[in-house]
């Protein structure tokens, strides 16, 4: 595999406007996300930015950055459009899509997203971690993945995603972590597909891929990163990243 890691980032977050540039110990959050991406050692790292100020911040942090017009429906589309400028020759055959609000993600967690692609039949790799309790299981913002790991296996097919506490019955439940590794051809196909009925119903774009017959597999990790969505989250990130 020849992966490239792309970080979509835009300023217009509802609960924390301007969060890619939010200050964490004198540096913008996007710079810390770039640090984590580089520490993973997956491959080249670039930012797909919605605004010029994010491009400037990424370049100041030593990263390549592409300005993508803010008329795309999702971070996935933003990453895909950036790839046309970053790699028109098609040198990279896997695109890792890392959200720009994971400044504390562990490098080993990020590396794990490539594990599902060891199976050539898998189109998209992603991550899950155990759901700790029933409160998390019944919280709609914690997206659940229906998957079952055999024995000590670290990878399992992702059969469905929902905001409900699936699957039913005794046994572990898995929290979906929104980091993806797309085969380049799978990403090209995904962005051409129309929004699917279950995607619209659950408000989960990964269901579009499943409804189109694409195969997603999940690697399990012990702990998921937390996304910075609110001022409280930002304070938590500052505490975790304190020098």
PDB file of C-alpha atoms in Angstrom:
ATOM      1  CA  UNK A   1       0.000   0.000   0.000  1.00  0.00           C
ATOM      2  CA  UNK A   2       1.070   3.567  -0.706  1.00  0.00           C
ATOM      3  CA  UNK A   3      -1.023   5.680   1.712  1.00  0.00           C
ATOM      4  CA  UNK A   4      -1.421   9.416   1.975  1.00  0.00           C
ATOM      5  CA  UNK A   5      -3.136  11.029   4.966  1.00  0.00           C
ATOM      6  CA  UNK A   6      -5.520  13.920   4.304  1.00  0.00           C
ATOM      7  CA  UNK A   7      -7.045  16.088   7.038  1.00  0.00           C
ATOM      8  CA  UNK A   8     -10.229  17.950   6.002  1.00  0.00           C
ATOM      9  CA  UNK A   9     -10.702  21.143   8.025  1.00  0.00           C
ATOM     10  CA  UNK A  10     -13.139  24.037   7.870  1.00  0.00           C
ATOM     11  CA  UNK A  11     -13.935  27.020  10.054  1.00  0.00           C
ATOM     12  CA  UNK A  12     -17.731  26.791  10.164  1.00  0.00           C
ATOM     13  CA  UNK A  13     -18.238  24.410  13.088  1.00  0.00           C
ATOM     14  CA  UNK A  14     -21.599  24.952  14.767  1.00  0.00           C
ATOM     15  CA  UNK A  15     -20.587  24.526  18.413  1.00  0.00           C
ATOM     16  CA  UNK A  16     -17.000  25.765  18.170  1.00  0.00           C
ATOM     17  CA  UNK A  17     -16.596  28.141  15.216  1.00  0.00           C
ATOM     18  CA  UNK A  18     -13.053  28.459  13.926  1.00  0.00           C
ATOM     19  CA  UNK A  19     -11.899  25.358  15.782  1.00  0.00           C
ATOM     20  CA  UNK A  20      -9.034  24.382  13.402  1.00  0.00           C
ATOM     21  CA  UNK A  21      -7.312  27.578  14.563  1.00  0.00           C
ATOM     22  CA  UNK A  22      -8.308  27.269  18.232  1.00  0.00           C
ATOM     23  CA  UNK A  23      -5.265  27.939  20.377  1.00  0.00           C
ATOM     24  CA  UNK A  24      -3.694  25.003  22.218  1.00  0.00           C
ATOM     25  CA  UNK A  25      -0.561  26.159  24.031  1.00  0.00           C
ATOM     26  CA  UNK A  26       0.340  28.786  21.466  1.00  0.00           C
ATOM     27  CA  UNK A  27      -0.334  26.695  18.372  1.00  0.00           C
ATOM     28  CA  UNK A  28      -3.536  26.158  16.360  1.00  0.00           C
ATOM     29  CA  UNK A  29      -5.350  22.870  16.791  1.00  0.00           C
ATOM     30  CA  UNK A  30      -4.652  21.876  13.182  1.00  0.00           C
ATOM     31  CA  UNK A  31      -0.921  21.941  13.972  1.00  0.00           C
ATOM     32  CA  UNK A  32      -1.422  19.423  16.784  1.00  0.00           C
ATOM     33  CA  UNK A  33      -3.475  17.158  14.499  1.00  0.00           C
ATOM     34  CA  UNK A  34      -0.631  17.350  11.978  1.00  0.00           C
ATOM     35  CA  UNK A  35       1.802  16.329  14.727  1.00  0.00           C
ATOM     36  CA  UNK A  36      -0.243  13.224  15.493  1.00  0.00           C
ATOM     37  CA  UNK A  37      -0.549  12.374  11.798  1.00  0.00           C
ATOM     38  CA  UNK A  38       3.198  12.611  11.280  1.00  0.00           C
ATOM     39  CA  UNK A  39       3.894  10.555  14.404  1.00  0.00           C
ATOM     40  CA  UNK A  40       1.826   7.721  12.919  1.00  0.00           C
ATOM     41  CA  UNK A  41       4.310   7.443  10.064  1.00  0.00           C
ATOM     42  CA  UNK A  42       1.684   6.296   7.572  1.00  0.00           C
ATOM     43  CA  UNK A  43       2.886   8.441   4.689  1.00  0.00           C
ATOM     44  CA  UNK A  44       2.724  12.042   3.456  1.00  0.00           C
ATOM     45  CA  UNK A  45       0.315  14.330   5.299  1.00  0.00           C
ATOM     46  CA  UNK A  46      -1.756  17.154   3.804  1.00  0.00           C
ATOM     47  CA  UNK A  47      -4.655  19.399   4.791  1.00  0.00           C
ATOM     48  CA  UNK A  48      -7.798  19.882   2.681  1.00  0.00           C
ATOM     49  CA  UNK A  49      -8.809  23.338   3.894  1.00  0.00           C
ATOM     50  CA  UNK A  50     -12.065  25.199   3.531  1.00  0.00           C
ATOM     51  CA  UNK A  51     -10.529  28.647   4.065  1.00  0.00           C
ATOM     52  CA  UNK A  52      -7.245  30.433   3.287  1.00  0.00           C
ATOM     53  CA  UNK A  53      -6.414  30.953   6.968  1.00  0.00           C
ATOM     54  CA  UNK A  54      -6.350  27.186   7.503  1.00  0.00           C
ATOM     55  CA  UNK A  55      -4.049  26.811   4.502  1.00  0.00           C
ATOM     56  CA  UNK A  56      -1.751  29.407   6.046  1.00  0.00           C
ATOM     57  CA  UNK A  57      -1.768  27.699   9.453  1.00  0.00           C
ATOM     58  CA  UNK A  58      -1.056  24.280   7.938  1.00  0.00           C
ATOM     59  CA  UNK A  59       1.810  25.598   5.837  1.00  0.00           C
ATOM     60  CA  UNK A  60       3.235  27.410   8.857  1.00  0.00           C
ATOM     61  CA  UNK A  61       3.242  24.012  10.573  1.00  0.00           C
ATOM     62  CA  UNK A  62       5.244  22.601   7.672  1.00  0.00           C
ATOM     63  CA  UNK A  63       2.451  20.740   5.889  1.00  0.00           C
ATOM     64  CA  UNK A  64       1.149  20.767   2.359  1.00  0.00           C
ATOM     65  CA  UNK A  65      -2.320  22.298   2.143  1.00  0.00           C
ATOM     66  CA  UNK A  66      -4.937  22.621  -0.575  1.00  0.00           C
ATOM     67  CA  UNK A  67      -7.777  25.134  -0.593  1.00  0.00           C
ATOM     68  CA  UNK A  68     -11.046  23.369  -1.428  1.00  0.00           C
ATOM     69  CA  UNK A  69     -14.092  25.498  -2.179  1.00  0.00           C
ATOM     70  CA  UNK A  70     -16.583  25.297   0.669  1.00  0.00           C
ATOM     71  CA  UNK A  71     -19.338  23.809  -1.478  1.00  0.00           C
ATOM     72  CA  UNK A  72     -18.739  20.138  -0.706  1.00  0.00           C
ATOM     73  CA  UNK A  73     -21.205  18.156   1.417  1.00  0.00           C
ATOM     74  CA  UNK A  74     -18.697  16.380   3.688  1.00  0.00           C
ATOM     75  CA  UNK A  75     -15.103  15.996   4.765  1.00  0.00           C
ATOM     76  CA  UNK A  76     -14.874  12.910   2.564  1.00  0.00           C
ATOM     77  CA  UNK A  77     -15.743  14.962  -0.516  1.00  0.00           C
ATOM     78  CA  UNK A  78     -13.269  17.628   0.592  1.00  0.00           C
ATOM     79  CA  UNK A  79     -10.477  15.051   0.889  1.00  0.00           C
ATOM     80  CA  UNK A  80     -11.341  13.572  -2.497  1.00  0.00           C
ATOM     81  CA  UNK A  81     -11.297  16.941  -4.212  1.00  0.00           C
ATOM     82  CA  UNK A  82      -7.958  17.792  -2.590  1.00  0.00           C
ATOM     83  CA  UNK A  83      -6.456  14.566  -3.965  1.00  0.00           C
ATOM     84  CA  UNK A  84      -6.944  15.850  -7.497  1.00  0.00           C
ATOM     85  CA  UNK A  85      -4.440  18.594  -6.693  1.00  0.00           C
ATOM     86  CA  UNK A  86      -2.211  16.614  -4.338  1.00  0.00           C
ATOM     87  CA  UNK A  87      -1.772  13.534  -6.496  1.00  0.00           C
ATOM     88  CA  UNK A  88      -3.078  13.862 -10.075  1.00  0.00           C
ATOM     89  CA  UNK A  89      -0.719  11.071 -11.184  1.00  0.00           C
ATOM     90  CA  UNK A  90      -2.328   8.524  -8.811  1.00  0.00           C
ATOM     91  CA  UNK A  91       0.884   7.626  -6.958  1.00  0.00           C
ATOM     92  CA  UNK A  92      -1.005   6.952  -3.708  1.00  0.00           C
ATOM     93  CA  UNK A  93      -3.512   4.104  -3.717  1.00  0.00           C
ATOM     94  CA  UNK A  94      -4.914   4.580  -0.192  1.00  0.00           C
ATOM     95  CA  UNK A  95      -6.330   7.797   1.281  1.00  0.00           C
ATOM     96  CA  UNK A  96      -6.552   7.994   5.077  1.00  0.00           C
ATOM     97  CA  UNK A  97      -9.184  10.542   6.066  1.00  0.00           C
ATOM     98  CA  UNK A  98      -8.466  11.969   9.531  1.00  0.00           C
ATOM     99  CA  UNK A  99     -10.849  14.468  11.081  1.00  0.00           C
ATOM    100  CA  UNK A 100      -9.254  17.796  11.875  1.00  0.00           C
ATOM    101  CA  UNK A 101     -10.574  17.810  15.457  1.00  0.00           C
ATOM    102  CA  UNK A 102      -8.589  14.830  16.837  1.00  0.00           C
ATOM    103  CA  UNK A 103      -5.537  16.600  18.312  1.00  0.00           C
ATOM    104  CA  UNK A 104      -4.869  13.813  20.849  1.00  0.00           C
ATOM    105  CA  UNK A 105      -5.268  10.700  18.672  1.00  0.00           C
ATOM    106  CA  UNK A 106      -2.577   8.129  19.441  1.00  0.00           C
ATOM    107  CA  UNK A 107      -0.255   7.250  16.548  1.00  0.00           C
ATOM    108  CA  UNK A 108      -0.887   3.519  17.020  1.00  0.00           C
ATOM    109  CA  UNK A 109      -4.630   4.141  16.799  1.00  0.00           C
ATOM    110  CA  UNK A 110      -4.184   5.950  13.516  1.00  0.00           C
ATOM    111  CA  UNK A 111      -1.939   3.234  12.103  1.00  0.00           C
ATOM    112  CA  UNK A 112      -4.560   0.596  12.915  1.00  0.00           C
ATOM    113  CA  UNK A 113      -6.965   1.982  10.305  1.00  0.00           C
ATOM    114  CA  UNK A 114      -4.826   0.407   7.585  1.00  0.00           C
ATOM    115  CA  UNK A 115      -5.119  -3.114   9.008  1.00  0.00           C
ATOM    116  CA  UNK A 116      -8.469  -3.960   7.332  1.00  0.00           C
ATOM    117  CA  UNK A 117      -6.972  -3.254   3.909  1.00  0.00           C
ATOM    118  CA  UNK A 118      -4.670  -6.267   4.262  1.00  0.00           C
ATOM    119  CA  UNK A 119      -7.690  -8.093   2.819  1.00  0.00           C
ATOM    120  CA  UNK A 120      -7.844  -7.115  -0.881  1.00  0.00           C
ATOM    121  CA  UNK A 121     -11.638  -7.554  -0.859  1.00  0.00           C
ATOM    122  CA  UNK A 122     -12.092  -4.692   1.626  1.00  0.00           C
ATOM    123  CA  UNK A 123     -12.811  -1.280   0.114  1.00  0.00           C
ATOM    124  CA  UNK A 124     -12.753   0.876   3.253  1.00  0.00           C
ATOM    125  CA  UNK A 125     -11.069   0.438   6.622  1.00  0.00           C
ATOM    126  CA  UNK A 126     -12.248   2.128   9.794  1.00  0.00           C
ATOM    127  CA  UNK A 127     -11.913   1.849  13.587  1.00  0.00           C
ATOM    128  CA  UNK A 128     -14.024   0.783  16.553  1.00  0.00           C
ATOM    129  CA  UNK A 129     -13.479   0.649  20.299  1.00  0.00           C
ATOM    130  CA  UNK A 130     -15.521  -0.993  23.086  1.00  0.00           C
ATOM    131  CA  UNK A 131     -18.575   0.820  24.413  1.00  0.00           C
ATOM    132  CA  UNK A 132     -18.046   1.207  28.133  1.00  0.00           C
ATOM    133  CA  UNK A 133     -21.598   1.225  29.500  1.00  0.00           C
ATOM    134  CA  UNK A 134     -25.300   1.388  28.732  1.00  0.00           C
ATOM    135  CA  UNK A 135     -25.329   5.169  28.881  1.00  0.00           C
ATOM    136  CA  UNK A 136     -22.888   5.334  25.979  1.00  0.00           C
ATOM    137  CA  UNK A 137     -24.809   2.588  24.160  1.00  0.00           C
ATOM    138  CA  UNK A 138     -28.003   4.631  24.369  1.00  0.00           C
ATOM    139  CA  UNK A 139     -26.424   7.972  23.410  1.00  0.00           C
ATOM    140  CA  UNK A 140     -27.235   8.755  19.780  1.00  0.00           C
ATOM    141  CA  UNK A 141     -24.026  10.731  19.218  1.00  0.00           C
ATOM    142  CA  UNK A 142     -22.066   7.526  19.937  1.00  0.00           C
ATOM    143  CA  UNK A 143     -22.387   5.742  16.613  1.00  0.00           C
ATOM    144  CA  UNK A 144     -22.472   1.965  16.944  1.00  0.00           C
ATOM    145  CA  UNK A 145     -20.991  -0.534  14.510  1.00  0.00           C
ATOM    146  CA  UNK A 146     -22.440  -4.035  14.177  1.00  0.00           C
ATOM    147  CA  UNK A 147     -19.361  -6.226  13.920  1.00  0.00           C
ATOM    148  CA  UNK A 148     -18.148  -9.410  15.600  1.00  0.00           C
ATOM    149  CA  UNK A 149     -14.495 -10.262  16.198  1.00  0.00           C
ATOM    150  CA  UNK A 150     -13.598 -13.941  16.168  1.00  0.00           C
ATOM    151  CA  UNK A 151     -11.292 -14.884  19.028  1.00  0.00           C
ATOM    152  CA  UNK A 152      -8.283 -12.578  19.122  1.00  0.00           C
ATOM    153  CA  UNK A 153      -8.857 -11.201  15.631  1.00  0.00           C
ATOM    154  CA  UNK A 154      -8.329  -7.434  15.399  1.00  0.00           C
ATOM    155  CA  UNK A 155     -10.396  -6.956  12.229  1.00  0.00           C
ATOM    156  CA  UNK A 156     -14.039  -7.767  11.465  1.00  0.00           C
ATOM    157  CA  UNK A 157     -16.531  -6.938   8.710  1.00  0.00           C
ATOM    158  CA  UNK A 158     -18.637  -3.867   9.476  1.00  0.00           C
ATOM    159  CA  UNK A 159     -22.186  -5.007   8.744  1.00  0.00           C
ATOM    160  CA  UNK A 160     -24.150  -1.926   9.789  1.00  0.00           C
ATOM    161  CA  UNK A 161     -23.842   1.379  11.602  1.00  0.00           C
ATOM    162  CA  UNK A 162     -26.548   2.952  13.748  1.00  0.00           C
ATOM    163  CA  UNK A 163     -27.210   5.496  16.449  1.00  0.00           C
ATOM    164  CA  UNK A 164     -29.194   2.818  18.294  1.00  0.00           C
ATOM    165  CA  UNK A 165     -27.494   0.320  20.652  1.00  0.00           C
ATOM    166  CA  UNK A 166     -26.937  -2.483  18.129  1.00  0.00           C
ATOM    167  CA  UNK A 167     -26.575  -5.451  18.035  1.00  0.00           C
ATOM    168  CA  UNK A 168     -29.276  -6.818  20.339  1.00  0.00           C
ATOM    169  CA  UNK A 169     -28.447  -9.428  22.983  1.00  0.00           C
ATOM    170  CA  UNK A 170     -25.556 -10.209  25.265  1.00  0.00           C
ATOM    171  CA  UNK A 171     -22.034  -9.355  24.210  1.00  0.00           C
ATOM    172  CA  UNK A 172     -19.796  -6.408  23.430  1.00  0.00           C
ATOM    173  CA  UNK A 173     -20.932  -3.366  21.522  1.00  0.00           C
ATOM    174  CA  UNK A 174     -18.585  -1.252  19.466  1.00  0.00           C
ATOM    175  CA  UNK A 175     -18.303   2.510  19.161  1.00  0.00           C
ATOM    176  CA  UNK A 176     -17.423   3.648  15.659  1.00  0.00           C
ATOM    177  CA  UNK A 177     -14.466   6.028  15.373  1.00  0.00           C
ATOM    178  CA  UNK A 178     -14.801   8.258  12.309  1.00  0.00           C
ATOM    179  CA  UNK A 179     -11.382   7.676  10.769  1.00  0.00           C
ATOM    180  CA  UNK A 180     -11.289   5.962   7.375  1.00  0.00           C
ATOM    181  CA  UNK A 181      -8.766   4.394   5.015  1.00  0.00           C
ATOM    182  CA  UNK A 182     -10.179   4.360   1.486  1.00  0.00           C
ATOM    183  CA  UNK A 183      -8.695   2.532  -1.421  1.00  0.00           C
ATOM    184  CA  UNK A 184      -8.308   5.255  -4.028  1.00  0.00           C
ATOM    185  CA  UNK A 185     -10.782   3.582  -6.400  1.00  0.00           C
ATOM    186  CA  UNK A 186     -13.293   3.180  -3.565  1.00  0.00           C
ATOM    187  CA  UNK A 187     -13.051   6.873  -2.676  1.00  0.00           C
ATOM    188  CA  UNK A 188     -13.508   7.824  -6.333  1.00  0.00           C
ATOM    189  CA  UNK A 189     -16.631   5.680  -6.473  1.00  0.00           C
ATOM    190  CA  UNK A 190     -18.041   6.741  -3.112  1.00  0.00           C
ATOM    191  CA  UNK A 191     -18.184  10.455  -3.941  1.00  0.00           C
ATOM    192  CA  UNK A 192     -20.129   9.747  -7.143  1.00  0.00           C
ATOM    193  CA  UNK A 193     -22.875   7.829  -5.331  1.00  0.00           C
ATOM    194  CA  UNK A 194     -26.100   9.620  -4.418  1.00  0.00           C
ATOM    195  CA  UNK A 195     -27.072   9.842  -0.764  1.00  0.00           C
ATOM    196  CA  UNK A 196     -28.755   6.548   0.100  1.00  0.00           C
ATOM    197  CA  UNK A 197     -32.028   5.934   1.963  1.00  0.00           C
ATOM    198  CA  UNK A 198     -30.426   4.516   5.120  1.00  0.00           C
ATOM    199  CA  UNK A 199     -27.743   7.200   5.091  1.00  0.00           C
ATOM    200  CA  UNK A 200     -30.447   9.866   5.095  1.00  0.00           C
ATOM    201  CA  UNK A 201     -32.439   8.056   7.763  1.00  0.00           C
ATOM    202  CA  UNK A 202     -29.540   7.474  10.196  1.00  0.00           C
ATOM    203  CA  UNK A 203     -27.539  10.550   9.099  1.00  0.00           C
ATOM    204  CA  UNK A 204     -24.431   8.374   8.661  1.00  0.00           C
ATOM    205  CA  UNK A 205     -22.670   8.656   5.326  1.00  0.00           C
ATOM    206  CA  UNK A 206     -20.838   5.324   5.659  1.00  0.00           C
ATOM    207  CA  UNK A 207     -24.178   3.571   5.089  1.00  0.00           C
ATOM    208  CA  UNK A 208     -24.067   4.878   1.513  1.00  0.00           C
ATOM    209  CA  UNK A 209     -21.075   2.647   0.880  1.00  0.00           C
ATOM    210  CA  UNK A 210     -22.724  -0.407   2.432  1.00  0.00           C
ATOM    211  CA  UNK A 211     -25.951   0.128   0.503  1.00  0.00           C
ATOM    212  CA  UNK A 212     -23.921   0.285  -2.713  1.00  0.00           C
ATOM    213  CA  UNK A 213     -22.339  -3.091  -1.949  1.00  0.00           C
ATOM    214  CA  UNK A 214     -18.954  -1.757  -0.878  1.00  0.00           C
ATOM    215  CA  UNK A 215     -17.155  -3.672   1.864  1.00  0.00           C
ATOM    216  CA  UNK A 216     -16.139  -1.915   5.072  1.00  0.00           C
ATOM    217  CA  UNK A 217     -14.084  -3.626   7.764  1.00  0.00           C
ATOM    218  CA  UNK A 218     -13.189  -2.328  11.211  1.00  0.00           C
ATOM    219  CA  UNK A 219     -10.026  -2.686  13.256  1.00  0.00           C
ATOM    220  CA  UNK A 220     -10.553  -2.662  17.002  1.00  0.00           C
ATOM    221  CA  UNK A 221      -8.539  -0.457  19.324  1.00  0.00           C
ATOM    222  CA  UNK A 222      -8.688  -0.228  23.094  1.00  0.00           C
ATOM    223  CA  UNK A 223      -9.652   3.432  23.354  1.00  0.00           C
ATOM    224  CA  UNK A 224     -11.085   5.946  20.955  1.00  0.00           C
ATOM    225  CA  UNK A 225      -9.849   9.516  20.565  1.00  0.00           C
ATOM    226  CA  UNK A 226     -12.206  12.287  21.536  1.00  0.00           C
ATOM    227  CA  UNK A 227     -13.187  14.940  19.061  1.00  0.00           C
ATOM    228  CA  UNK A 228     -13.032  18.613  19.993  1.00  0.00           C
ATOM    229  CA  UNK A 229     -16.575  19.864  19.388  1.00  0.00           C
ATOM    230  CA  UNK A 230     -17.223  22.273  22.284  1.00  0.00           C
ATOM    231  CA  UNK A 231     -15.332  24.798  24.443  1.00  0.00           C
ATOM    232  CA  UNK A 232     -15.273  22.154  27.194  1.00  0.00           C
ATOM    233  CA  UNK A 233     -13.619  19.679  24.800  1.00  0.00           C
ATOM    234  CA  UNK A 234     -11.057  22.320  23.921  1.00  0.00           C
ATOM    235  CA  UNK A 235     -10.128  22.774  27.572  1.00  0.00           C
ATOM    236  CA  UNK A 236      -9.769  19.024  27.925  1.00  0.00           C
ATOM    237  CA  UNK A 237      -7.458  18.910  24.906  1.00  0.00           C
ATOM    238  CA  UNK A 238      -5.352  21.708  26.386  1.00  0.00           C
ATOM    239  CA  UNK A 239      -5.002  19.730  29.602  1.00  0.00           C
ATOM    240  CA  UNK A 240      -4.016  16.525  27.786  1.00  0.00           C
ATOM    241  CA  UNK A 241      -1.488  18.311  25.595  1.00  0.00           C
ATOM    242  CA  UNK A 242       0.040  20.430  28.371  1.00  0.00           C
ATOM    243  CA  UNK A 243       3.830  20.601  27.949  1.00  0.00           C
TER     244      UNK A 243
END
